[in-house]
């Protein structure tokens, strides 16, 4: 049921996204629904194995023995499903594009609930603080090291020990 929230997010992205809004909205929906299909098939496969009725009891399913070929299929399905949601390239490339085109508040406002709106406000505030902190770190490191590129710095642990300890 929770995948139904993708529909309003898709609509918001396709209508009010940036320059490539239709392409990115389609990429978003295909990747996330595609990953969810793998997860659904894996859960149903585990629940339906060896019985005529679905057993969606985790304890029963975990203690049941499966053929090794079926375990490998389940593993691959769950890996693909979670690789889409986790930052594993190339299956997670939808997120940077989507976040680049849509404002963070789009996702909370898309739910049209008090929790979603509060989450959107929290995301906007935290995004502002994190952005300011990252600019602070870049400015501080440039003031102390006078270098711009990371490969020239060779690390910041020695020249900026306090900031490295706090953020490392």
mmCIF file of N, CA, C and O in Angstrom, residues 138 141 145 147-156:
data_model
loop_
_atom_site.group_PDB
_atom_site.id
_atom_site.type_symbol
_atom_site.label_atom_id
_atom_site.label_comp_id
_atom_site.label_asym_id
_atom_site.label_seq_id
_atom_site.Cartn_x
_atom_site.Cartn_y
_atom_site.Cartn_z
ATOM 1 N N UNK A 138 33.670 24.263 3.858
ATOM 2 C CA UNK A 138 34.462 24.600 2.669
ATOM 3 C C UNK A 138 35.210 25.908 2.885
ATOM 4 O O UNK A 138 36.407 26.018 2.585
ATOM 5 N N UNK A 141 38.076 25.383 5.488
ATOM 6 C CA UNK A 141 39.210 24.627 4.943
ATOM 7 C C UNK A 141 39.993 25.473 3.942
ATOM 8 O O UNK A 141 41.232 25.420 3.911
ATOM 9 N N UNK A 145 43.943 26.143 4.550
ATOM 10 C CA UNK A 145 44.846 25.381 3.691
ATOM 11 C C UNK A 145 45.183 26.134 2.407
ATOM 12 O O UNK A 145 46.237 25.933 1.818
ATOM 13 N N UNK A 147 43.853 25.739 -0.466
ATOM 14 C CA UNK A 147 43.759 24.839 -1.609
ATOM 15 C C UNK A 147 42.283 24.548 -1.875
ATOM 16 O O UNK A 147 41.472 24.528 -0.961
ATOM 17 N N UNK A 148 41.970 24.301 -3.153
ATOM 18 C CA UNK A 148 40.589 24.071 -3.528
ATOM 19 C C UNK A 148 40.318 22.588 -3.804
ATOM 20 O O UNK A 148 39.285 22.067 -3.441
ATOM 21 N N UNK A 149 41.260 21.904 -4.434
ATOM 22 C CA UNK A 149 41.037 20.536 -4.869
ATOM 23 C C UNK A 149 41.467 19.533 -3.806
ATOM 24 O O UNK A 149 42.518 19.673 -3.180
ATOM 25 N N UNK A 150 40.646 18.496 -3.632
ATOM 26 C CA UNK A 150 40.905 17.504 -2.596
ATOM 27 C C UNK A 150 42.206 16.737 -2.843
ATOM 28 O O UNK A 150 42.919 16.401 -1.897
ATOM 29 N N UNK A 151 42.526 16.434 -4.106
ATOM 30 C CA UNK A 151 43.746 15.675 -4.362
ATOM 31 C C UNK A 151 45.004 16.477 -4.028
ATOM 32 O O UNK A 151 46.031 15.915 -3.687
ATOM 33 N N UNK A 152 44.927 17.797 -4.069
ATOM 34 C CA UNK A 152 46.061 18.632 -3.666
ATOM 35 C C UNK A 152 46.197 18.708 -2.150
ATOM 36 O O UNK A 152 47.285 18.869 -1.623
ATOM 37 N N UNK A 153 45.075 18.600 -1.439
ATOM 38 C CA UNK A 153 45.109 18.699 0.020
ATOM 39 C C UNK A 153 45.799 17.504 0.654
ATOM 40 O O UNK A 153 46.496 17.655 1.648
ATOM 41 N N UNK A 154 45.572 16.316 0.122
ATOM 42 C CA UNK A 154 46.165 15.127 0.713
ATOM 43 C C UNK A 154 45.526 14.764 2.043
ATOM 44 O O UNK A 154 46.118 14.068 2.850
ATOM 45 N N UNK A 155 44.327 15.237 2.304
ATOM 46 C CA UNK A 155 43.627 14.964 3.557
ATOM 47 C C UNK A 155 43.626 16.189 4.451
ATOM 48 O O UNK A 155 44.499 17.055 4.352
ATOM 49 N N UNK A 156 42.661 16.247 5.361
ATOM 50 C CA UNK A 156 42.566 17.401 6.257
ATOM 51 C C UNK A 156 42.821 17.030 7.706
ATOM 52 O O UNK A 156 42.669 17.858 8.588
#
